Amino acid sequence: MSQGRILRFPQGFLWGTASAAYQCEGGNRNNQWYRWEQQGHILSGDECGDAADWWQRAEDDFDWAEQMENNALRLSLEWSRIEPTEGHWDSAALDRYRHMLLDLRRRRITPVVTLHHFTDPLWFAERGGFTDEMNIFFFVRYVQHVIDALHDVCTFWVTINEPNVYAFQGYLFGAFPPGKQDLKQALLVLRNMMQAHVEAFYAIRSKQPESLIGYCLHYRLFDPANPLSFLDRSVAGVQERVFNWTPLQAGETGRFIFPAGSLLGQIPRAAGARDYHGVNYYTRDRVHFDPLLATGTFGRRVISPKAVRSDPGLDNSFGEIYPEGMYRVLKEVYRRTNGNKPLYITENGFSDMQDDRRPRAILEHLVMVQRAISSGIPVRGYFHWTLVDNFEWNNGWHVRFGLIDLDPQTQRRSPRRSASMFGEICRANAITENIVERYVPELLGTIFGASGRELRV
Ligand code: BGC
């Protein structure tokens, strides 16, 4: 069958899904998120429980990844399993991870392993977690232990997932554990996590010279609700700088500078301490100046009634589906880092229980990735969040990001339409006219311009 017109991705492009241990494995009771759940903070009242039961049966879901011809898969390790009490290591837990990684490799799926994805062992949290610079030592010791144990089965590492989300949600907005609302602490945690990344980077590099090491930030766009309003523009600009660019710049230069210009600290040896930039992109906010909202740096988030939305979640945190944002973020990360390293989209996804917006959203975002690549930005891979519905932090089971629907009661899986479309794209390493025609025909004109090959955005 002729594929018709086609948007190709570069040879060797990585296609996969991303997930995190706590959200998928089940049975994790030794970290601060479980305690948070026990304290009744999950908005839906749900329990993580067996989650997607990956501790027992991750390999069954790897079947789906293989069927979609994914050539990579990102998952995370649960520190509280590997080091359940301070300085005591559980070799059975490491063996379980070894088994998963070997299983992926057997399927020719490159494992991409995140060493920290939001959860801390309880003993580490009791010590103050990342509020205390001295605790970075414990994180790096854990990382070294993992590399010693798994260096022969994985070479692609994400040290820390989204230090900006962990710090701001946990220490400024109070939505994640430990539920603090303290800007100074949030910035301290962010700084310490950036330093933890840098130290982990050198620790891994010295043990495994051939590895690929990076971290990922969550990039959210902040646009003025009213572009003509000076105040809206100002608060949107401040939010974007604090959330996206301050951490990126700190990682690049080692200088942690707050938007007002004050130096909040130095991060020794930061410059060059990464092999790629991990980009997690989901949405944008429009921001309206609000003099009463001090914790939100005087910006209130509004969503245009015309916007296509993800399912909002109980805290309304999942907003507009805004594909152009993918291109804007990639371009900005590339520009701000002087194009010094390749980029991977380590997460991009949509909460859409009915799967009636996701196929279109995936296509539109991938078109933007392709546009970035065509304009010379070295994007080397795309990881969709996520493979199978999983426990969504403070929203519990209320929102669904999976390509595959999961009933957590019965553990029954049903692939959504998005899964088969994503699989076809991965298999073709391209967006073909044929795929667009069958899944989202209304996009044919937008994706393949009148000239046949030209991409219109
Ligand atoms: C996090 C994931 C989360 C996803 C959807 C990302 O910021 O890394 O753990 O499930 O967003 O909210």
Short mmCIF file of C-alpha atoms and ligand atoms in Angstrom, two decimals:
data_model
loop_
_atom_site.label_atom_id
_atom_site.label_comp_id
_atom_site.label_asym_id
_atom_site.label_seq_id
_atom_site.Cartn_x
_atom_site.Cartn_y
_atom_site.Cartn_z
CA MET A 1 0.00 0.00 0.00
CA SER A 2 1.41 3.41 -0.92
CA GLN A 3 2.03 5.61 2.05
CA GLY A 4 1.50 8.77 0.05
CA ARG A 5 3.10 11.85 1.45
CA ILE A 6 5.34 11.42 4.42
CA LEU A 7 7.10 13.29 7.24
CA ARG A 8 10.16 11.28 8.15
CA PHE A 9 12.07 11.23 11.40
CA PRO A 10 15.85 10.76 11.43
CA GLN A 11 17.31 7.29 11.31
CA GLY A 12 17.89 5.94 14.81
CA PHE A 13 15.27 8.22 16.34
CA LEU A 14 14.15 6.78 19.68
CA TRP A 15 10.46 6.04 20.07
CA GLY A 16 9.02 4.95 23.37
CA THR A 17 6.92 5.62 26.40
CA ALA A 18 7.86 6.92 29.83
CA SER A 19 6.69 5.92 33.30
CA ALA A 20 7.70 6.11 36.96
CA ALA A 21 8.13 3.36 39.53
CA TYR A 22 5.63 4.59 42.12
CA GLN A 23 2.96 5.14 39.51
CA CYS A 24 3.28 1.65 37.99
CA GLU A 25 4.89 -0.89 40.29
CA GLY A 26 2.44 -1.16 43.16
CA GLY A 27 3.28 -2.12 46.73
CA ASN A 28 5.64 0.78 47.41
CA ARG A 29 5.02 1.60 51.06
CA ASN A 30 8.37 2.89 52.13
CA ASN A 31 8.44 6.35 50.62
CA GLN A 32 7.02 9.77 51.34
CA TRP A 33 4.30 9.47 48.70
CA TYR A 34 2.77 6.44 50.40
CA ARG A 35 2.78 8.34 53.68
CA TRP A 36 1.15 11.30 51.91
CA GLU A 37 -1.56 8.97 50.64
CA GLN A 38 -2.08 7.52 54.12
CA GLN A 39 -2.48 11.04 55.46
CA GLY A 40 -5.42 11.51 53.09
CA HIS A 41 -3.92 13.95 50.61
CA ILE A 42 -4.90 12.21 47.38
CA LEU A 43 -7.67 14.39 45.99
CA SER A 44 -9.68 11.49 44.62
CA GLY A 45 -9.24 9.49 47.83
CA ASP A 46 -7.80 6.69 45.69
CA GLU A 47 -5.06 4.35 46.75
CA CYS A 48 -2.05 3.55 44.64
CA GLY A 49 -2.37 -0.08 45.76
CA ASP A 50 -1.04 -2.48 43.15
CA ALA A 51 -0.84 0.39 40.64
CA ALA A 52 -0.27 -1.27 37.25
CA ASP A 53 1.36 -4.20 39.06
CA TRP A 54 4.70 -3.78 37.33
CA TRP A 55 6.57 -5.29 40.24
CA GLN A 56 4.98 -8.60 39.24
CA ARG A 57 4.23 -8.17 35.57
CA ALA A 58 5.97 -5.24 33.89
CA GLU A 59 7.06 -7.65 31.18
CA ASP A 60 3.44 -8.19 30.10
CA ASP A 61 3.23 -4.50 29.34
CA PHE A 62 6.59 -4.58 27.58
CA ASP A 63 4.78 -6.88 25.12
CA TRP A 64 2.66 -3.88 24.14
CA ALA A 65 5.75 -1.72 23.71
CA GLU A 66 7.25 -4.38 21.49
CA GLN A 67 4.08 -4.66 19.46
CA MET A 68 4.20 -0.91 18.91
CA GLU A 69 7.77 -1.40 17.68
CA ASN A 70 9.07 1.00 20.27
CA ASN A 71 12.86 0.96 20.26
CA ALA A 72 13.21 2.54 23.72
CA LEU A 73 11.35 2.62 27.02
CA ARG A 74 11.86 4.95 29.96
CA LEU A 75 11.12 3.70 33.47
CA SER A 76 12.33 4.64 36.93
CA LEU A 77 13.88 2.79 39.84
CA GLU A 78 12.36 3.04 43.30
CA TRP A 79 15.13 4.15 45.65
CA SER A 80 13.14 3.04 48.71
CA ARG A 81 13.17 -0.55 47.41
CA ILE A 82 16.89 -0.55 46.66
CA GLU A 83 17.93 1.13 49.92
CA PRO A 84 14.99 0.47 52.26
CA THR A 85 16.88 1.70 55.31
CA GLU A 86 19.88 3.97 55.34
CA GLY A 87 22.95 2.13 54.04
CA HIS A 88 21.18 -1.25 53.64
CA TRP A 89 20.80 -2.54 50.13
CA ASP A 90 18.23 -4.98 48.85
CA SER A 91 19.86 -7.12 46.19
CA ALA A 92 16.56 -8.86 45.36
CA ALA A 93 15.10 -5.50 44.32
CA LEU A 94 18.08 -4.84 42.08
CA ASP A 95 17.70 -8.33 40.60
CA ARG A 96 14.09 -7.58 39.78
CA TYR A 97 15.14 -4.42 37.93
CA ARG A 98 17.92 -6.33 36.18
CA HIS A 99 15.32 -8.78 34.95
CA MET A 100 13.13 -5.99 33.58
CA LEU A 101 16.04 -4.31 31.81
CA LEU A 102 17.28 -7.55 30.33
CA ASP A 103 13.78 -8.30 29.12
CA LEU A 104 13.67 -4.95 27.34
CA ARG A 105 17.07 -5.51 25.76
CA ARG A 106 16.04 -8.94 24.56
CA ARG A 107 13.24 -7.20 22.68
CA ARG A 108 15.72 -4.67 21.23
CA ILE A 109 14.16 -1.93 23.32
CA THR A 110 16.77 0.43 24.79
CA PRO A 111 16.10 0.99 28.47
CA VAL A 112 16.26 4.59 29.66
CA VAL A 113 16.41 4.58 33.44
CA THR A 114 15.42 7.42 35.75
CA LEU A 115 17.12 7.28 39.12
CA HIS A 116 14.80 9.65 40.96
CA HIS A 117 11.20 10.30 39.97
CA PHE A 118 9.52 12.23 42.81
CA THR A 119 9.77 9.54 45.52
CA ASP A 120 12.21 9.52 48.45
CA PRO A 121 12.74 6.67 50.90
CA LEU A 122 11.13 7.53 54.24
CA TRP A 123 14.50 7.58 56.00
CA PHE A 124 15.76 10.16 53.49
CA ALA A 125 12.62 12.28 53.90
CA GLU A 126 13.06 12.12 57.71
CA ARG A 127 16.54 13.54 57.27
CA GLY A 128 15.03 16.54 55.50
CA GLY A 129 15.31 15.21 51.94
CA PHE A 130 16.72 17.72 49.51
CA THR A 131 16.24 20.67 51.85
CA ASP A 132 19.63 19.78 53.31
CA GLU A 133 22.65 20.05 51.04
CA MET A 134 24.44 17.44 53.15
CA ASN A 135 21.87 14.84 52.05
CA ILE A 136 23.07 14.97 48.45
CA PHE A 137 25.71 12.52 49.61
CA PHE A 138 23.04 9.86 50.17
CA PHE A 139 21.55 10.30 46.72
CA VAL A 140 24.94 10.02 45.04
CA ARG A 141 25.81 6.94 47.09
CA TYR A 142 22.56 5.30 45.96
CA VAL A 143 23.32 6.21 42.33
CA GLN A 144 26.80 4.68 42.60
CA HIS A 145 25.32 1.52 44.03
CA VAL A 146 22.88 1.25 41.15
CA ILE A 147 25.54 1.83 38.51
CA ASP A 148 27.75 -0.84 40.07
CA ALA A 149 24.83 -3.27 39.94
CA LEU A 150 23.28 -2.42 36.56
CA HIS A 151 26.04 -0.90 34.40
CA ASP A 152 26.04 -3.91 32.09
CA VAL A 153 22.32 -3.64 31.30
CA CYS A 154 21.78 0.10 30.98
CA THR A 155 23.80 3.02 29.66
CA PHE A 156 21.13 5.70 29.27
CA TRP A 157 20.37 7.49 32.55
CA VAL A 158 18.06 10.27 33.67
CA THR A 159 19.40 11.29 37.07
CA ILE A 160 16.44 13.32 38.34
CA ASN A 161 13.00 13.83 36.89
CA GLU A 162 11.70 17.40 36.99
CA PRO A 163 13.44 19.00 39.96
CA ASN A 164 11.30 22.07 39.24
CA VAL A 165 8.03 20.16 39.73
CA TYR A 166 9.28 18.34 42.83
CA ALA A 167 10.48 21.61 44.41
CA PHE A 168 7.54 23.87 43.54
CA GLN A 169 4.72 21.38 44.04
CA GLY A 170 6.17 20.10 47.31
CA TYR A 171 7.57 23.27 48.83
CA LEU A 172 5.70 26.23 47.29
CA PHE A 173 2.21 25.10 46.31
CA GLY A 174 1.96 22.36 48.92
CA ALA A 175 0.26 19.95 46.52
CA PHE A 176 2.94 17.23 46.79
CA PRO A 177 4.63 16.01 49.94
CA PRO A 178 5.77 17.49 52.24
CA GLY A 179 3.03 20.05 51.54
CA LYS A 180 5.06 23.18 52.36
CA GLN A 181 4.34 26.69 51.13
CA ASP A 182 7.66 28.40 51.41
CA LEU A 183 9.36 29.99 48.41
CA LYS A 184 12.76 30.11 50.08
CA GLN A 185 12.68 26.38 50.80
CA ALA A 186 11.42 25.61 47.30
CA LEU A 187 14.38 27.43 45.79
CA LEU A 188 16.78 25.73 48.16
CA VAL A 189 15.42 22.31 47.23
CA LEU A 190 15.64 23.15 43.55
CA ARG A 191 19.25 24.27 43.92
CA ASN A 192 20.20 21.18 45.90
CA MET A 193 18.56 18.88 43.37
CA MET A 194 20.44 20.54 40.53
CA GLN A 195 23.62 19.99 42.49
CA ALA A 196 22.61 16.39 43.16
CA HIS A 197 22.26 15.91 39.42
CA VAL A 198 25.72 17.34 38.79
CA GLU A 199 27.35 15.13 41.40
CA ALA A 200 25.46 12.07 40.15
CA PHE A 201 26.59 12.92 36.62
CA TYR A 202 30.28 12.76 37.56
CA ALA A 203 29.76 9.66 39.69
CA ILE A 204 28.16 7.81 36.77
CA ARG A 205 30.64 9.12 34.23
CA SER A 206 33.61 7.88 36.23
CA LYS A 207 32.14 4.38 36.50
CA GLN A 208 30.64 4.16 33.03
CA PRO A 209 32.42 6.38 30.51
CA GLU A 210 30.22 5.22 27.62
CA SER A 211 26.95 6.27 29.30
CA LEU A 212 24.47 8.93 28.23
CA ILE A 213 23.53 11.01 31.28
CA GLY A 214 21.10 13.87 31.70
CA TYR A 215 18.17 15.09 33.75
CA CYS A 216 14.81 16.40 32.65
CA LEU A 217 12.94 19.54 33.44
CA HIS A 218 9.24 20.13 33.05
CA TYR A 219 8.76 23.04 30.65
CA ARG A 220 5.46 24.84 30.83
CA LEU A 221 4.70 27.88 28.74
CA PHE A 222 3.27 30.96 30.38
CA ASP A 223 1.62 33.44 28.01
CA PRO A 224 -0.18 36.64 29.03
CA ALA A 225 -3.97 36.24 29.18
CA ASN A 226 -4.14 39.63 27.55
CA PRO A 227 -1.07 40.24 25.41
CA LEU A 228 -1.80 43.98 25.46
CA SER A 229 -1.63 44.16 29.24
CA PHE A 230 1.76 45.11 30.63
CA LEU A 231 0.94 43.48 33.97
CA ASP A 232 -0.19 40.21 32.39
CA ARG A 233 2.96 40.14 30.29
CA SER A 234 5.15 40.84 33.30
CA VAL A 235 3.73 38.14 35.56
CA ALA A 236 3.70 35.59 32.76
CA GLY A 237 7.35 36.42 32.07
CA VAL A 238 8.31 36.04 35.73
CA GLN A 239 6.52 32.70 36.05
CA GLU A 240 8.15 31.36 32.94
CA ARG A 241 11.60 32.44 34.09
CA VAL A 242 11.23 31.05 37.60
CA PHE A 243 9.77 27.74 36.51
CA ASN A 244 11.66 26.98 33.28
CA TRP A 245 14.68 29.11 32.70
CA THR A 246 16.15 29.63 36.16
CA PRO A 247 16.69 25.88 36.65
CA LEU A 248 17.91 25.40 33.08
CA GLN A 249 20.37 28.26 33.44
CA ALA A 250 21.53 26.96 36.82
CA GLY A 251 22.24 23.59 35.25
CA GLU A 252 24.09 25.22 32.35
CA THR A 253 26.19 27.80 34.13
CA GLY A 254 26.27 26.74 37.77
CA ARG A 255 24.84 30.11 38.72
CA PHE A 256 21.45 29.92 40.35
CA ILE A 257 20.01 33.36 39.71
CA PHE A 258 16.53 34.49 40.67
CA PRO A 259 14.74 36.68 38.09
CA ALA A 260 15.28 39.84 40.17
CA GLY A 261 18.97 39.20 39.59
CA SER A 262 19.99 37.92 43.02
CA LEU A 263 22.46 35.06 43.06
CA LEU A 264 20.94 32.27 45.16
CA GLY A 265 23.92 30.01 45.03
CA GLN A 266 26.57 28.39 42.92
CA ILE A 267 26.58 24.83 41.68
CA PRO A 268 30.19 23.74 41.30
CA ARG A 269 31.13 21.83 38.13
CA ALA A 270 27.67 22.28 36.59
CA ALA A 271 28.77 23.49 33.19
CA GLY A 272 28.96 20.53 30.82
CA ALA A 273 27.50 18.07 33.33
CA ARG A 274 25.05 16.43 30.94
CA ASP A 275 25.06 14.63 27.62
CA TYR A 276 21.59 15.70 26.52
CA HIS A 277 18.70 17.92 27.55
CA GLY A 278 15.60 16.06 28.71
CA VAL A 279 12.45 17.97 27.80
CA ASN A 280 9.10 17.19 29.40
CA TYR A 281 6.36 19.24 27.78
CA TYR A 282 2.62 19.06 28.40
CA THR A 283 0.82 22.39 28.28
CA ARG A 284 0.79 26.15 28.57
CA ASP A 285 -0.88 28.51 30.98
CA ARG A 286 -2.31 31.88 30.17
CA VAL A 287 -1.66 34.21 33.03
CA HIS A 288 -3.67 37.11 34.33
CA PHE A 289 -2.26 39.61 36.84
CA ASP A 290 -3.95 39.22 40.25
CA PRO A 291 -2.72 41.48 43.10
CA LEU A 292 -4.14 39.06 45.70
CA LEU A 293 -2.17 36.02 44.60
CA ALA A 294 1.19 36.39 46.29
CA THR A 295 2.08 32.65 46.27
CA GLY A 296 1.46 32.56 42.55
CA THR A 297 3.79 35.55 41.99
CA PHE A 298 0.61 37.58 41.38
CA GLY A 299 -0.40 35.57 38.34
CA ARG A 300 -3.71 33.74 38.04
CA ARG A 301 -3.98 30.97 35.51
CA VAL A 302 -6.85 31.18 33.07
CA ILE A 303 -7.83 28.82 30.29
CA SER A 304 -9.50 30.20 27.23
CA PRO A 305 -12.96 28.67 26.69
CA LYS A 306 -11.89 28.09 23.08
CA ALA A 307 -8.90 25.99 24.04
CA VAL A 308 -8.92 22.23 23.44
CA ARG A 309 -8.31 20.76 26.89
CA SER A 310 -7.04 17.62 28.49
CA ASP A 311 -9.28 16.13 31.19
CA PRO A 312 -8.58 18.73 33.88
CA GLY A 313 -8.02 16.58 36.97
CA LEU A 314 -9.39 17.41 40.40
CA ASP A 315 -6.94 20.25 40.91
CA ASN A 316 -7.48 21.55 37.40
CA SER A 317 -3.80 21.15 36.71
CA PHE A 318 -4.08 19.66 33.23
CA GLY A 319 -4.86 22.42 30.83
CA GLU A 320 -4.75 23.39 27.23
CA ILE A 321 -3.54 21.04 24.53
CA TYR A 322 -1.15 23.40 22.81
CA PRO A 323 1.01 21.72 20.16
CA GLU A 324 2.88 24.87 19.07
CA GLY A 325 4.25 24.92 22.61
CA MET A 326 6.30 21.84 21.80
CA TYR A 327 8.12 23.69 19.03
CA ARG A 328 8.50 26.84 21.11
CA VAL A 329 9.98 24.93 24.04
CA LEU A 330 12.40 22.93 21.89
CA LYS A 331 13.55 26.09 20.15
CA GLU A 332 14.00 27.98 23.41
CA VAL A 333 15.90 25.18 25.16
CA TYR A 334 18.15 24.88 22.10
CA ARG A 335 18.74 28.64 21.96
CA ARG A 336 19.40 29.04 25.68
CA THR A 337 21.89 26.19 25.68
CA ASN A 338 23.64 27.38 22.50
CA GLY A 339 22.78 24.11 20.83
CA ASN A 340 25.43 22.41 22.92
CA LYS A 341 23.73 19.01 23.37
CA PRO A 342 21.05 16.88 21.70
CA LEU A 343 17.51 16.99 23.02
CA TYR A 344 15.19 14.16 23.95
CA ILE A 345 11.50 14.64 24.61
CA THR A 346 11.51 12.59 27.76
CA GLU A 347 7.76 13.15 28.35
CA ASN A 348 4.73 14.44 26.48
CA GLY A 349 1.19 13.26 27.04
CA PHE A 350 -2.47 14.03 27.63
CA SER A 351 -5.05 13.05 30.21
CA ASP A 352 -7.89 11.84 28.03
CA MET A 353 -9.95 9.01 29.47
CA GLN A 354 -12.11 8.69 26.32
CA ASP A 355 -9.15 8.98 23.96
CA ASP A 356 -11.12 11.39 21.81
CA ARG A 357 -8.45 14.11 21.74
CA ARG A 358 -5.23 12.13 22.21
CA PRO A 359 -4.71 10.80 18.63
CA ARG A 360 -4.94 14.29 17.21
CA ALA A 361 -2.83 15.73 20.01
CA ILE A 362 -0.08 13.16 19.46
CA LEU A 363 0.01 13.86 15.75
CA GLU A 364 0.04 17.60 16.17
CA HIS A 365 2.83 17.46 18.75
CA LEU A 366 4.90 15.14 16.59
CA VAL A 367 4.49 17.48 13.65
CA MET A 368 6.03 20.15 15.85
CA VAL A 369 8.89 17.84 16.79
CA GLN A 370 9.47 17.18 13.12
CA ARG A 371 9.39 20.90 12.43
CA ALA A 372 12.05 21.45 15.10
CA ILE A 373 14.24 18.74 13.57
CA SER A 374 13.82 20.20 10.09
CA SER A 375 14.93 23.57 11.37
CA GLY A 376 18.17 22.04 12.65
CA ILE A 377 17.36 21.30 16.30
CA PRO A 378 18.89 17.92 17.18
CA VAL A 379 15.91 16.13 18.75
CA ARG A 380 16.85 12.47 19.06
CA GLY A 381 13.82 10.80 20.62
CA TYR A 382 10.21 11.04 21.82
CA PHE A 383 8.80 9.30 24.90
CA HIS A 384 5.06 9.41 25.27
CA TRP A 385 3.66 9.66 28.77
CA THR A 386 2.55 6.92 29.27
CA LEU A 387 2.24 3.26 28.20
CA VAL A 388 -0.50 2.04 30.55
CA ASP A 389 -2.77 4.16 32.76
CA ASN A 390 -1.02 4.67 36.06
CA PHE A 391 -1.52 6.29 39.45
CA GLU A 392 -1.40 10.02 38.82
CA TRP A 393 0.14 11.43 42.02
CA ASN A 394 -2.32 13.64 43.91
CA ASN A 395 -5.09 12.95 41.35
CA GLY A 396 -4.94 9.18 41.84
CA TRP A 397 -6.82 7.19 39.21
CA HIS A 398 -8.99 10.14 38.30
CA VAL A 399 -7.02 11.08 35.19
CA ARG A 400 -5.74 8.70 32.53
CA PHE A 401 -2.62 9.26 30.48
CA GLY A 402 -2.15 5.75 29.08
CA LEU A 403 -2.01 4.63 25.49
CA ILE A 404 -3.54 1.55 27.07
CA ASP A 405 -6.54 1.72 29.35
CA LEU A 406 -6.16 -0.06 32.70
CA ASP A 407 -8.83 -1.12 35.14
CA PRO A 408 -6.82 -1.08 38.40
CA GLN A 409 -9.37 -3.37 40.13
CA THR A 410 -9.08 -6.21 37.65
CA GLN A 411 -5.76 -5.26 36.05
CA ARG A 412 -7.47 -5.67 32.70
CA ARG A 413 -5.83 -3.79 29.83
CA SER A 414 -7.49 -2.46 26.68
CA PRO A 415 -5.41 -0.60 24.14
CA ARG A 416 -6.80 2.73 23.10
CA ARG A 417 -6.89 3.87 19.48
CA SER A 418 -3.91 6.06 20.26
CA ALA A 419 -1.82 2.98 20.94
CA SER A 420 -2.31 1.55 17.48
CA MET A 421 -1.69 4.94 15.87
CA PHE A 422 1.47 5.50 17.91
CA GLY A 423 2.64 2.01 16.98
CA GLU A 424 2.18 2.74 13.28
CA ILE A 425 4.18 5.94 13.57
CA CYS A 426 7.02 4.20 15.42
CA ARG A 427 7.05 1.36 12.90
CA ALA A 428 7.22 3.78 9.98
CA ASN A 429 9.60 6.16 11.79
CA ALA A 430 7.40 8.72 10.10
CA ILE A 431 4.00 10.33 9.96
CA THR A 432 2.51 9.08 6.72
CA GLU A 433 -0.48 10.38 4.83
CA ASN A 434 -2.01 6.98 5.22
CA ILE A 435 -1.81 7.11 9.01
CA VAL A 436 -3.24 10.62 9.18
CA GLU A 437 -6.03 9.69 6.79
CA ARG A 438 -7.12 6.78 8.94
CA TYR A 439 -6.79 8.29 12.39
CA VAL A 440 -7.24 12.05 12.11
CA PRO A 441 -8.31 12.84 8.54
CA GLU A 442 -9.15 16.43 9.38
CA LEU A 443 -5.42 17.06 9.83
CA LEU A 444 -4.42 16.03 6.29
CA GLY A 445 -4.47 19.56 4.94
CA THR A 446 -2.65 21.02 7.93
CA ILE A 447 0.10 18.45 8.00
CA PHE A 448 0.72 17.99 4.31
CA GLY A 449 0.43 21.35 2.61
CA ALA A 450 -0.97 21.80 -0.87
CA SER A 451 2.48 21.28 -2.38
CA GLY A 452 2.47 17.77 -1.06
CA ARG A 453 5.67 17.81 0.96
CA GLU A 454 5.53 21.09 2.70
CA LEU A 455 4.70 21.13 6.36
CA ARG A 456 2.39 23.91 7.41
CA VAL A 457 2.32 25.05 10.99
C1 BGC B 1 5.52 13.72 35.69
C2 BGC B 1 4.74 12.43 35.65
C3 BGC B 1 3.25 12.73 35.64
C4 BGC B 1 2.94 13.54 34.41
C5 BGC B 1 1.47 13.88 34.26
C6 BGC B 1 5.00 14.75 34.70
O1 BGC B 1 5.30 16.03 35.14
O2 BGC B 1 6.89 13.48 35.45
O3 BGC B 1 5.12 11.64 36.74
O4 BGC B 1 2.46 11.58 35.70
O5 BGC B 1 3.63 14.77 34.51
O6 BGC B 1 1.05 14.73 35.26
#
